[in-house]
PDB file of N, CA, C and O in Angstrom:
ATOM      1  N   THR L 271       0.812  -1.159  -0.043  1.00  0.00           N
ATOM      2  CA  THR L 271       0.020  -0.010  -0.013  1.00  0.00           C
ATOM      3  C   THR L 271       0.839   1.237   0.087  1.00  0.00           C
ATOM      4  O   THR L 271       2.129   1.154   0.212  1.00  0.00           O
ATOM      5  N   MET L 272       0.200   2.337  -0.268  1.00  0.00           N
ATOM      6  CA  MET L 272       1.036   3.662  -0.322  1.00  0.00           C
ATOM      7  C   MET L 272       1.558   4.138   0.918  1.00  0.00           C
ATOM      8  O   MET L 272       2.646   4.457   0.910  1.00  0.00           O
ATOM      9  N   ASP L 273       0.922   3.818   2.085  1.00  0.00           N
ATOM     10  CA  ASP L 273       1.495   4.141   3.340  1.00  0.00           C
ATOM     11  C   ASP L 273       2.645   3.321   3.758  1.00  0.00           C
ATOM     12  O   ASP L 273       3.679   3.706   4.258  1.00  0.00           O
ATOM     13  N   ASP L 274       2.651   2.095   3.212  1.00  0.00           N
ATOM     14  CA  ASP L 274       3.950   1.250   3.395  1.00  0.00           C
ATOM     15  C   ASP L 274       5.165   1.771   2.571  1.00  0.00           C
ATOM     16  O   ASP L 274       6.234   1.943   3.021  1.00  0.00           O
ATOM     17  N   ALA L 275       4.889   2.225   1.402  1.00  0.00           N
ATOM     18  CA  ALA L 275       5.856   2.858   0.475  1.00  0.00           C
ATOM     19  C   ALA L 275       6.390   4.114   1.099  1.00  0.00           C
ATOM     20  O   ALA L 275       7.598   4.274   1.183  1.00  0.00           O
ATOM     21  N   MET L 276       5.590   4.828   1.673  1.00  0.00           N
ATOM     22  CA  MET L 276       5.950   6.097   2.336  1.00  0.00           C
ATOM     23  C   MET L 276       6.841   5.803   3.648  1.00  0.00           C
ATOM     24  O   MET L 276       7.805   6.554   3.838  1.00  0.00           O
ATOM     25  N   MET L 277       6.559   4.822   4.319  1.00  0.00           N
ATOM     26  CA  MET L 277       7.173   4.560   5.517  1.00  0.00           C
ATOM     27  C   MET L 277       8.578   4.010   5.160  1.00  0.00           C
ATOM     28  O   MET L 277       9.603   4.100   6.116  1.00  0.00           O
ATOM     29  N   LYS L 278       8.702   3.470   3.971  1.00  0.00           N
ATOM     30  CA  LYS L 278      10.037   2.862   3.697  1.00  0.00           C
ATOM     31  C   LYS L 278      10.880   4.040   2.836  1.00  0.00           C
ATOM     32  O   LYS L 278      12.126   3.744   2.756  1.00  0.00           O
ATOM     33  N   ALA L 279      10.302   5.041   2.499  1.00  0.00           N
ATOM     34  CA  ALA L 279      11.028   6.037   1.824  1.00  0.00           C
ATOM     35  C   ALA L 279      11.994   6.744   2.790  1.00  0.00           C
ATOM     36  O   ALA L 279      11.737   6.724   4.024  1.00  0.00           O
ATOM     37  N   SER L 280      12.953   7.349   2.305  1.00  0.00           N
ATOM     38  CA  SER L 280      13.940   8.099   3.154  1.00  0.00           C
ATOM     39  C   SER L 280      13.883   9.672   2.860  1.00  0.00           C
ATOM     40  O   SER L 280      13.637  10.011   1.565  1.00  0.00           O
ATOM     41  N   GLY L 281      13.969  10.464   3.762  1.00  0.00           N
ATOM     42  CA  GLY L 281      13.852  11.953   3.606  1.00  0.00           C
ATOM     43  C   GLY L 281      13.684  12.517   4.898  1.00  0.00           C
ATOM     44  O   GLY L 281      13.729  11.892   5.871  1.00  0.00           O
ATOM     45  N   PRO L 282      13.749  13.833   4.775  1.00  0.00           N
ATOM     46  CA  PRO L 282      13.876  14.629   6.052  1.00  0.00           C
ATOM     47  C   PRO L 282      12.646  14.404   7.048  1.00  0.00           C
ATOM     48  O   PRO L 282      12.800  14.304   8.204  1.00  0.00           O
ATOM     49  N   THR L 283      11.481  14.288   6.390  1.00  0.00           N
ATOM     50  CA  THR L 283      10.235  13.997   7.423  1.00  0.00           C
ATOM     51  C   THR L 283       9.001  13.471   6.434  1.00  0.00           C
ATOM     52  O   THR L 283       9.252  13.507   5.160  1.00  0.00           O
ATOM     53  N   VAL L 284       8.151  12.810   7.201  1.00  0.00           N
ATOM     54  CA  VAL L 284       7.118  12.142   6.382  1.00  0.00           C
ATOM     55  C   VAL L 284       6.324  13.262   5.575  1.00  0.00           C
ATOM     56  O   VAL L 284       5.927  12.980   4.445  1.00  0.00           O
ATOM     57  N   ASP L 285       6.267  14.422   6.149  1.00  0.00           N
ATOM     58  CA  ASP L 285       5.567  15.524   5.436  1.00  0.00           C
ATOM     59  C   ASP L 285       6.267  15.976   4.311  1.00  0.00           C
ATOM     60  O   ASP L 285       5.479  16.006   3.195  1.00  0.00           O
ATOM     61  N   ALA L 286       7.600  15.947   4.190  1.00  0.00           N
ATOM     62  CA  ALA L 286       8.207  16.439   2.982  1.00  0.00           C
ATOM     63  C   ALA L 286       8.045  15.243   2.035  1.00  0.00           C
ATOM     64  O   ALA L 286       8.071  15.563   0.932  1.00  0.00           O
ATOM     65  N   MET L 287       8.186  14.025   2.473  1.00  0.00           N
ATOM     66  CA  MET L 287       8.236  12.891   1.555  1.00  0.00           C
ATOM     67  C   MET L 287       6.842  12.828   0.753  1.00  0.00           C
ATOM     68  O   MET L 287       6.671  12.811  -0.253  1.00  0.00           O
ATOM     69  N   PHE L 288       5.651  13.152   1.720  1.00  0.00           N
ATOM     70  CA  PHE L 288       4.438  13.188   1.169  1.00  0.00           C
ATOM     71  C   PHE L 288       4.288  14.270   0.056  1.00  0.00           C
ATOM     72  O   PHE L 288       3.988  14.121  -1.094  1.00  0.00           O
ATOM     73  N   ALA L 289       4.835  15.450   0.225  1.00  0.00           N
ATOM     74  CA  ALA L 289       4.721  16.621  -0.657  1.00  0.00           C
ATOM     75  C   ALA L 289       5.510  16.238  -1.916  1.00  0.00           C
ATOM     76  O   ALA L 289       5.062  16.527  -3.049  1.00  0.00           O
ATOM     77  N   GLN L 290       6.769  15.606  -1.709  1.00  0.00           N
ATOM     78  CA  GLN L 290       7.632  15.322  -2.985  1.00  0.00           C
ATOM     79  C   GLN L 290       6.856  14.315  -3.794  1.00  0.00           C
ATOM     80  O   GLN L 290       6.784  14.406  -5.061  1.00  0.00           O
ATOM     81  N   MET L 291       6.401  13.320  -3.049  1.00  0.00           N
ATOM     82  CA  MET L 291       5.650  12.061  -3.832  1.00  0.00           C
ATOM     83  C   MET L 291       4.340  12.631  -4.491  1.00  0.00           C
ATOM     84  O   MET L 291       4.206  12.276  -5.585  1.00  0.00           O
ATOM     85  N   MET L 292       3.677  13.603  -3.800  1.00  0.00           N
ATOM     86  CA  MET L 292       2.405  14.056  -4.565  1.00  0.00           C
ATOM     87  C   MET L 292       2.833  14.921  -5.546  1.00  0.00           C
ATOM     88  O   MET L 292       2.025  15.010  -6.681  1.00  0.00           O
ATOM     89  N   ILE L 293       3.958  15.730  -5.638  1.00  0.00           N
ATOM     90  CA  ILE L 293       4.298  16.577  -6.633  1.00  0.00           C
ATOM     91  C   ILE L 293       4.521  15.621  -7.984  1.00  0.00           C
ATOM     92  O   ILE L 293       4.060  15.871  -9.049  1.00  0.00           O
ATOM     93  N   ALA L 294       5.264  14.501  -7.708  1.00  0.00           N
ATOM     94  CA  ALA L 294       5.502  13.518  -8.750  1.00  0.00           C
ATOM     95  C   ALA L 294       4.180  12.996  -9.392  1.00  0.00           C
ATOM     96  O   ALA L 294       3.979  12.774 -10.533  1.00  0.00           O
ATOM     97  N   HIS L 295       3.231  12.704  -8.403  1.00  0.00           N
ATOM     98  CA  HIS L 295       1.948  12.189  -8.852  1.00  0.00           C
ATOM     99  C   HIS L 295       1.187  13.192  -9.769  1.00  0.00           C
ATOM    100  O   HIS L 295       0.606  12.787 -10.736  1.00  0.00           O
ATOM    101  N   HIS L 296       1.237  14.404  -9.252  1.00  0.00           N
ATOM    102  CA  HIS L 296       0.584  15.475  -9.949  1.00  0.00           C
ATOM    103  C   HIS L 296       1.016  15.688 -11.261  1.00  0.00           C
ATOM    104  O   HIS L 296       0.428  15.752 -12.317  1.00  0.00           O
ATOM    105  N   GLN L 297       2.503  15.650 -11.384  1.00  0.00           N
ATOM    106  CA  GLN L 297       3.111  15.693 -12.681  1.00  0.00           C
ATOM    107  C   GLN L 297       2.808  14.646 -13.620  1.00  0.00           C
ATOM    108  O   GLN L 297       2.604  14.964 -14.787  1.00  0.00           O
ATOM    109  N   GLY L 298       2.703  13.419 -13.040  1.00  0.00           N
ATOM    110  CA  GLY L 298       2.295  12.299 -13.895  1.00  0.00           C
ATOM    111  C   GLY L 298       0.946  12.457 -14.649  1.00  0.00           C
ATOM    112  O   GLY L 298       0.647  12.248 -15.728  1.00  0.00           O
ATOM    113  N   ALA L 299      -0.107  13.103 -13.840  1.00  0.00           N
ATOM    114  CA  ALA L 299      -1.517  13.380 -14.213  1.00  0.00           C
ATOM    115  C   ALA L 299      -1.150  14.499 -15.433  1.00  0.00           C
ATOM    116  O   ALA L 299      -1.960  14.383 -16.417  1.00  0.00           O
ATOM    117  N   ILE L 300      -0.500  15.370 -15.266  1.00  0.00           N
ATOM    118  CA  ILE L 300      -0.129  16.540 -16.169  1.00  0.00           C
ATOM    119  C   ILE L 300       0.297  15.881 -17.427  1.00  0.00           C
ATOM    120  O   ILE L 300      -0.181  16.169 -18.612  1.00  0.00           O
ATOM    121  N   ASP L 301       1.372  15.119 -17.369  1.00  0.00           N
ATOM    122  CA  ASP L 301       1.997  14.364 -18.473  1.00  0.00           C
ATOM    123  C   ASP L 301       0.934  13.526 -19.288  1.00  0.00           C
ATOM    124  O   ASP L 301       0.788  13.626 -20.434  1.00  0.00           O
ATOM    125  N   MET L 302       0.108  12.902 -18.503  1.00  0.00           N
ATOM    126  CA  MET L 302      -1.036  12.158 -19.177  1.00  0.00           C
ATOM    127  C   MET L 302      -1.948  12.857 -19.819  1.00  0.00           C
ATOM    128  O   MET L 302      -2.474  12.579 -21.074  1.00  0.00           O
ATOM    129  N   ALA L 303      -2.383  14.087 -19.283  1.00  0.00           N
ATOM    130  CA  ALA L 303      -3.346  14.896 -19.906  1.00  0.00           C
ATOM    131  C   ALA L 303      -2.852  15.635 -21.202  1.00  0.00           C
ATOM    132  O   ALA L 303      -3.514  15.827 -22.258  1.00  0.00           O
ATOM    133  N   LYS L 304      -1.468  15.830 -21.161  1.00  0.00           N
ATOM    134  CA  LYS L 304      -0.883  16.461 -22.396  1.00  0.00           C
ATOM    135  C   LYS L 304      -0.843  15.434 -23.596  1.00  0.00           C
ATOM    136  O   LYS L 304      -1.052  15.890 -24.722  1.00  0.00           O
ATOM    137  N   VAL L 305      -0.818  14.179 -23.295  1.00  0.00           N
ATOM    138  CA  VAL L 305      -0.964  13.255 -24.266  1.00  0.00           C
ATOM    139  C   VAL L 305      -2.342  13.349 -24.960  1.00  0.00           C
ATOM    140  O   VAL L 305      -2.540  13.121 -26.127  1.00  0.00           O
ATOM    141  N   GLU L 306      -3.310  13.257 -24.002  1.00  0.00           N
ATOM    142  CA  GLU L 306      -4.552  13.596 -24.447  1.00  0.00           C
ATOM    143  C   GLU L 306      -4.800  14.587 -25.407  1.00  0.00           C
ATOM    144  O   GLU L 306      -5.427  14.603 -26.451  1.00  0.00           O
ATOM    145  N   LEU L 307      -4.196  15.774 -24.924  1.00  0.00           N
ATOM    146  CA  LEU L 307      -4.496  17.067 -25.667  1.00  0.00           C
ATOM    147  C   LEU L 307      -3.654  16.818 -27.216  1.00  0.00           C
ATOM    148  O   LEU L 307      -4.270  17.437 -28.221  1.00  0.00           O
ATOM    149  N   THR L 308      -2.670  16.082 -27.244  1.00  0.00           N
ATOM    150  CA  THR L 308      -2.021  16.101 -28.383  1.00  0.00           C
ATOM    151  C   THR L 308      -2.515  14.991 -29.323  1.00  0.00           C
ATOM    152  O   THR L 308      -2.392  14.998 -30.579  1.00  0.00           O
ATOM    153  N   ARG L 309      -3.034  13.842 -28.801  1.00  0.00           N
ATOM    154  CA  ARG L 309      -3.389  12.724 -29.538  1.00  0.00           C
ATOM    155  C   ARG L 309      -4.886  12.292 -29.619  1.00  0.00           C
ATOM    156  O   ARG L 309      -5.311  11.448 -30.429  1.00  0.00           O
ATOM    157  N   GLY L 310      -5.532  12.958 -28.467  1.00  0.00           N
ATOM    158  CA  GLY L 310      -6.914  12.552 -28.283  1.00  0.00           C
ATOM    159  C   GLY L 310      -7.852  13.307 -29.358  1.00  0.00           C
ATOM    160  O   GLY L 310      -7.526  14.133 -30.017  1.00  0.00           O
ATOM    161  N   SER L 311      -9.021  12.608 -29.473  1.00  0.00           N
ATOM    162  CA  SER L 311      -9.944  13.226 -30.551  1.00  0.00           C
ATOM    163  C   SER L 311     -11.361  13.726 -29.983  1.00  0.00           C
ATOM    164  O   SER L 311     -12.166  14.560 -30.737  1.00  0.00           O
ATOM    165  N   ASP L 312     -11.588  13.382 -28.702  1.00  0.00           N
ATOM    166  CA  ASP L 312     -12.875  13.637 -28.119  1.00  0.00           C
ATOM    167  C   ASP L 312     -12.734  15.026 -27.408  1.00  0.00           C
ATOM    168  O   ASP L 312     -11.928  15.279 -26.683  1.00  0.00           O
ATOM    169  N   ASP L 313     -13.626  15.877 -27.841  1.00  0.00           N
ATOM    170  CA  ASP L 313     -13.606  17.275 -27.213  1.00  0.00           C
ATOM    171  C   ASP L 313     -13.973  17.211 -25.719  1.00  0.00           C
ATOM    172  O   ASP L 313     -13.257  17.887 -24.918  1.00  0.00           O
ATOM    173  N   ASN L 314     -14.795  16.528 -25.204  1.00  0.00           N
ATOM    174  CA  ASN L 314     -14.964  16.380 -23.778  1.00  0.00           C
ATOM    175  C   ASN L 314     -13.870  15.795 -23.018  1.00  0.00           C
ATOM    176  O   ASN L 314     -13.325  16.285 -22.034  1.00  0.00           O
ATOM    177  N   ALA L 315     -13.139  14.752 -23.553  1.00  0.00           N
ATOM    178  CA  ALA L 315     -11.939  14.287 -23.061  1.00  0.00           C
ATOM    179  C   ALA L 315     -10.804  15.398 -22.929  1.00  0.00           C
ATOM    180  O   ALA L 315     -10.084  15.600 -21.891  1.00  0.00           O
ATOM    181  N   LYS L 316     -10.743  16.160 -24.048  1.00  0.00           N
ATOM    182  CA  LYS L 316      -9.734  17.330 -24.112  1.00  0.00           C
ATOM    183  C   LYS L 316     -10.010  18.293 -22.990  1.00  0.00           C
ATOM    184  O   LYS L 316      -9.171  18.950 -22.389  1.00  0.00           O
ATOM    185  N   LYS L 317     -11.424  18.656 -22.780  1.00  0.00           N
ATOM    186  CA  LYS L 317     -11.820  19.501 -21.751  1.00  0.00           C
ATOM    187  C   LYS L 317     -11.322  19.029 -20.416  1.00  0.00           C
ATOM    188  O   LYS L 317     -10.815  19.844 -19.528  1.00  0.00           O
ATOM    189  N   ILE L 318     -11.667  17.815 -20.097  1.00  0.00           N
ATOM    190  CA  ILE L 318     -11.138  17.078 -19.005  1.00  0.00           C
ATOM    191  C   ILE L 318      -9.692  17.365 -18.799  1.00  0.00           C
ATOM    192  O   ILE L 318      -8.963  17.441 -17.538  1.00  0.00           O
ATOM    193  N   ALA L 319      -8.879  17.043 -19.852  1.00  0.00           N
ATOM    194  CA  ALA L 319      -7.340  17.094 -19.858  1.00  0.00           C
ATOM    195  C   ALA L 319      -7.029  18.592 -19.351  1.00  0.00           C
ATOM    196  O   ALA L 319      -6.007  18.659 -18.646  1.00  0.00           O
ATOM    197  N   HIS L 320      -7.612  19.445 -20.082  1.00  0.00           N
ATOM    198  CA  HIS L 320      -7.272  20.988 -19.578  1.00  0.00           C
ATOM    199  C   HIS L 320      -7.570  21.124 -18.189  1.00  0.00           C
ATOM    200  O   HIS L 320      -6.716  21.822 -17.489  1.00  0.00           O
ATOM    201  N   GLU L 321      -8.685  20.732 -17.715  1.00  0.00           N
ATOM    202  CA  GLU L 321      -9.106  20.732 -16.258  1.00  0.00           C
ATOM    203  C   GLU L 321      -7.987  20.164 -15.322  1.00  0.00           C
ATOM    204  O   GLU L 321      -7.610  20.486 -14.339  1.00  0.00           O
ATOM    205  N   THR L 322      -7.592  18.883 -15.896  1.00  0.00           N
ATOM    206  CA  THR L 322      -6.510  18.040 -15.113  1.00  0.00           C
ATOM    207  C   THR L 322      -5.298  18.879 -15.007  1.00  0.00           C
ATOM    208  O   THR L 322      -4.666  18.890 -13.787  1.00  0.00           O
ATOM    209  N   ILE L 323      -5.032  19.462 -16.023  1.00  0.00           N
ATOM    210  CA  ILE L 323      -3.508  20.128 -15.989  1.00  0.00           C
ATOM    211  C   ILE L 323      -3.773  21.419 -15.092  1.00  0.00           C
ATOM    212  O   ILE L 323      -2.875  21.572 -14.296  1.00  0.00           O
ATOM    213  N   ASP L 324      -4.802  22.218 -15.207  1.00  0.00           N
ATOM    214  CA  ASP L 324      -5.027  23.316 -14.267  1.00  0.00           C
ATOM    215  C   ASP L 324      -4.944  22.884 -12.829  1.00  0.00           C
ATOM    216  O   ASP L 324      -4.284  23.389 -11.981  1.00  0.00           O
ATOM    217  N   GLU L 325      -5.811  21.882 -12.451  1.00  0.00           N
ATOM    218  CA  GLU L 325      -5.878  21.450 -11.158  1.00  0.00           C
ATOM    219  C   GLU L 325      -4.644  20.856 -10.509  1.00  0.00           C
ATOM    220  O   GLU L 325      -4.266  21.257  -9.341  1.00  0.00           O
ATOM    221  N   ASN L 326      -3.893  20.168 -11.296  1.00  0.00           N
ATOM    222  CA  ASN L 326      -2.701  19.415 -10.955  1.00  0.00           C
ATOM    223  C   ASN L 326      -1.456  20.486 -10.773  1.00  0.00           C
ATOM    224  O   ASN L 326      -0.697  20.402  -9.824  1.00  0.00           O
ATOM    225  N   ALA L 327      -1.527  21.504 -11.683  1.00  0.00           N
ATOM    226  CA  ALA L 327      -0.506  22.421 -11.666  1.00  0.00           C
ATOM    227  C   ALA L 327      -0.613  23.342 -10.396  1.00  0.00           C
ATOM    228  O   ALA L 327       0.295  23.752  -9.670  1.00  0.00           O
ATOM    229  N   LYS L 328      -2.001  23.594  -9.948  1.00  0.00           N
ATOM    230  CA  LYS L 328      -2.237  24.206  -8.728  1.00  0.00           C
ATOM    231  C   LYS L 328      -1.741  23.493  -7.516  1.00  0.00           C
ATOM    232  O   LYS L 328      -1.105  23.966  -6.553  1.00  0.00           O
ATOM    233  N   GLY L 329      -2.071  22.034  -7.545  1.00  0.00           N
ATOM    234  CA  GLY L 329      -1.639  21.312  -6.519  1.00  0.00           C
ATOM    235  C   GLY L 329      -0.045  21.353  -6.378  1.00  0.00           C
ATOM    236  O   GLY L 329       0.419  21.399  -5.134  1.00  0.00           O
ATOM    237  N   ILE L 330       0.566  21.317  -7.498  1.00  0.00           N
ATOM    238  CA  ILE L 330       2.037  21.347  -7.444  1.00  0.00           C
ATOM    239  C   ILE L 330       2.714  22.520  -6.863  1.00  0.00           C
ATOM    240  O   ILE L 330       3.572  22.519  -5.906  1.00  0.00           O
ATOM    241  N   ALA L 331       2.027  23.727  -7.198  1.00  0.00           N
ATOM    242  CA  ALA L 331       2.443  24.940  -6.682  1.00  0.00           C
ATOM    243  C   ALA L 331       2.243  25.032  -5.209  1.00  0.00           C
ATOM    244  O   ALA L 331       3.091  25.550  -4.432  1.00  0.00           O
ATOM    245  N   GLU L 332       1.008  24.557  -4.694  1.00  0.00           N
ATOM    246  CA  GLU L 332       0.735  24.625  -3.298  1.00  0.00           C
ATOM    247  C   GLU L 332       1.827  23.669  -2.492  1.00  0.00           C
ATOM    248  O   GLU L 332       2.298  24.111  -1.347  1.00  0.00           O
ATOM    249  N   LEU L 333       2.037  22.463  -3.042  1.00  0.00           N
ATOM    250  CA  LEU L 333       2.971  21.566  -2.298  1.00  0.00           C
ATOM    251  C   LEU L 333       4.496  22.148  -2.473  1.00  0.00           C
ATOM    252  O   LEU L 333       5.077  22.146  -1.399  1.00  0.00           O
ATOM    253  N   GLN L 334       4.719  22.632  -3.530  1.00  0.00           N
ATOM    254  CA  GLN L 334       6.229  23.189  -3.700  1.00  0.00           C
ATOM    255  C   GLN L 334       6.177  24.573  -2.631  1.00  0.00           C
ATOM    256  O   GLN L 334       7.286  24.712  -2.022  1.00  0.00           O
ATOM    257  N   ALA L 335       5.284  25.286  -2.622  1.00  0.00           N
ATOM    258  CA  ALA L 335       5.287  26.463  -1.524  1.00  0.00           C
ATOM    259  C   ALA L 335       5.450  25.836  -0.133  1.00  0.00           C
ATOM    260  O   ALA L 335       6.130  26.519   0.589  1.00  0.00           O
ATOM    261  N   TRP L 336       4.723  24.809   0.164  1.00  0.00           N
ATOM    262  CA  TRP L 336       4.827  24.196   1.446  1.00  0.00           C
ATOM    263  C   TRP L 336       6.287  23.778   1.737  1.00  0.00           C
ATOM    264  O   TRP L 336       7.015  24.079   2.715  1.00  0.00           O
ATOM    265  N   LEU L 337       6.907  23.154   0.827  1.00  0.00           N
ATOM    266  CA  LEU L 337       8.235  22.623   0.864  1.00  0.00           C
ATOM    267  C   LEU L 337       9.271  23.765   0.846  1.00  0.00           C
ATOM    268  O   LEU L 337       9.979  23.796   1.801  1.00  0.00           O
ATOM    269  N   ASP L 338       8.984  24.919   0.247  1.00  0.00           N
ATOM    270  CA  ASP L 338       9.808  25.980   0.391  1.00  0.00           C
ATOM    271  C   ASP L 338       9.739  26.692   1.751  1.00  0.00           C
ATOM    272  O   ASP L 338      10.754  27.230   2.185  1.00  0.00           O
ATOM    273  N   ALA L 339       8.485  26.663   2.376  1.00  0.00           N
ATOM    274  CA  ALA L 339       8.438  27.205   3.846  1.00  0.00           C
ATOM    275  C   ALA L 339       8.791  26.237   4.730  1.00  0.00           C
ATOM    276  O   ALA L 339       9.082  26.588   5.897  1.00  0.00           O
ATOM    277  N   HIS L 340       9.070  25.035   4.482  1.00  0.00           N
ATOM    278  CA  HIS L 340       9.596  24.058   5.505  1.00  0.00           C
ATOM    279  C   HIS L 340      10.825  23.267   4.923  1.00  0.00           C
ATOM    280  O   HIS L 340      10.786  22.139   4.625  1.00  0.00           O
ATOM    281  N   PRO L 341      11.962  24.135   4.899  1.00  0.00           N
ATOM    282  CA  PRO L 341      13.139  23.378   4.417  1.00  0.00           C
ATOM    283  C   PRO L 341      13.617  22.291   5.207  1.00  0.00           C
ATOM    284  O   PRO L 341      13.400  22.436   6.545  1.00  0.00           O
ATOM    285  N   ALA L 342      14.269  21.465   4.587  1.00  0.00           N
ATOM    286  CA  ALA L 342      14.866  20.277   5.287  1.00  0.00           C
ATOM    287  C   ALA L 342      15.866  20.767   6.494  1.00  0.00           C
ATOM    288  O   ALA L 342      16.646  21.622   6.061  1.00  0.00           O
ATOM    289  N   LYS L 343      15.811  20.190   7.484  1.00  0.00           N
ATOM    290  CA  LYS L 343      16.823  20.397   8.609  1.00  0.00           C
ATOM    291  C   LYS L 343      17.971  19.636   8.655  1.00  0.00           C
ATOM    292  O   LYS L 343      17.920  18.297   8.337  1.00  0.00           O
TER     293      LYS L 343
END
């Protein structure tokens, strides 16, 4: 499970590991949405892809801001 993977991960804090892992997760969603935009043909799927990019970019910005405010000790 995910919590097992987080407990096995190494890093300054569980909070920082969570933020770093979520940034990677959100980036993966953005990457998939970009494929939809370049190769997809359904207008509704493309709309969802745009929304996915917007929402996940916001999530990345929030997580990165948290990491910046809580530097590793």
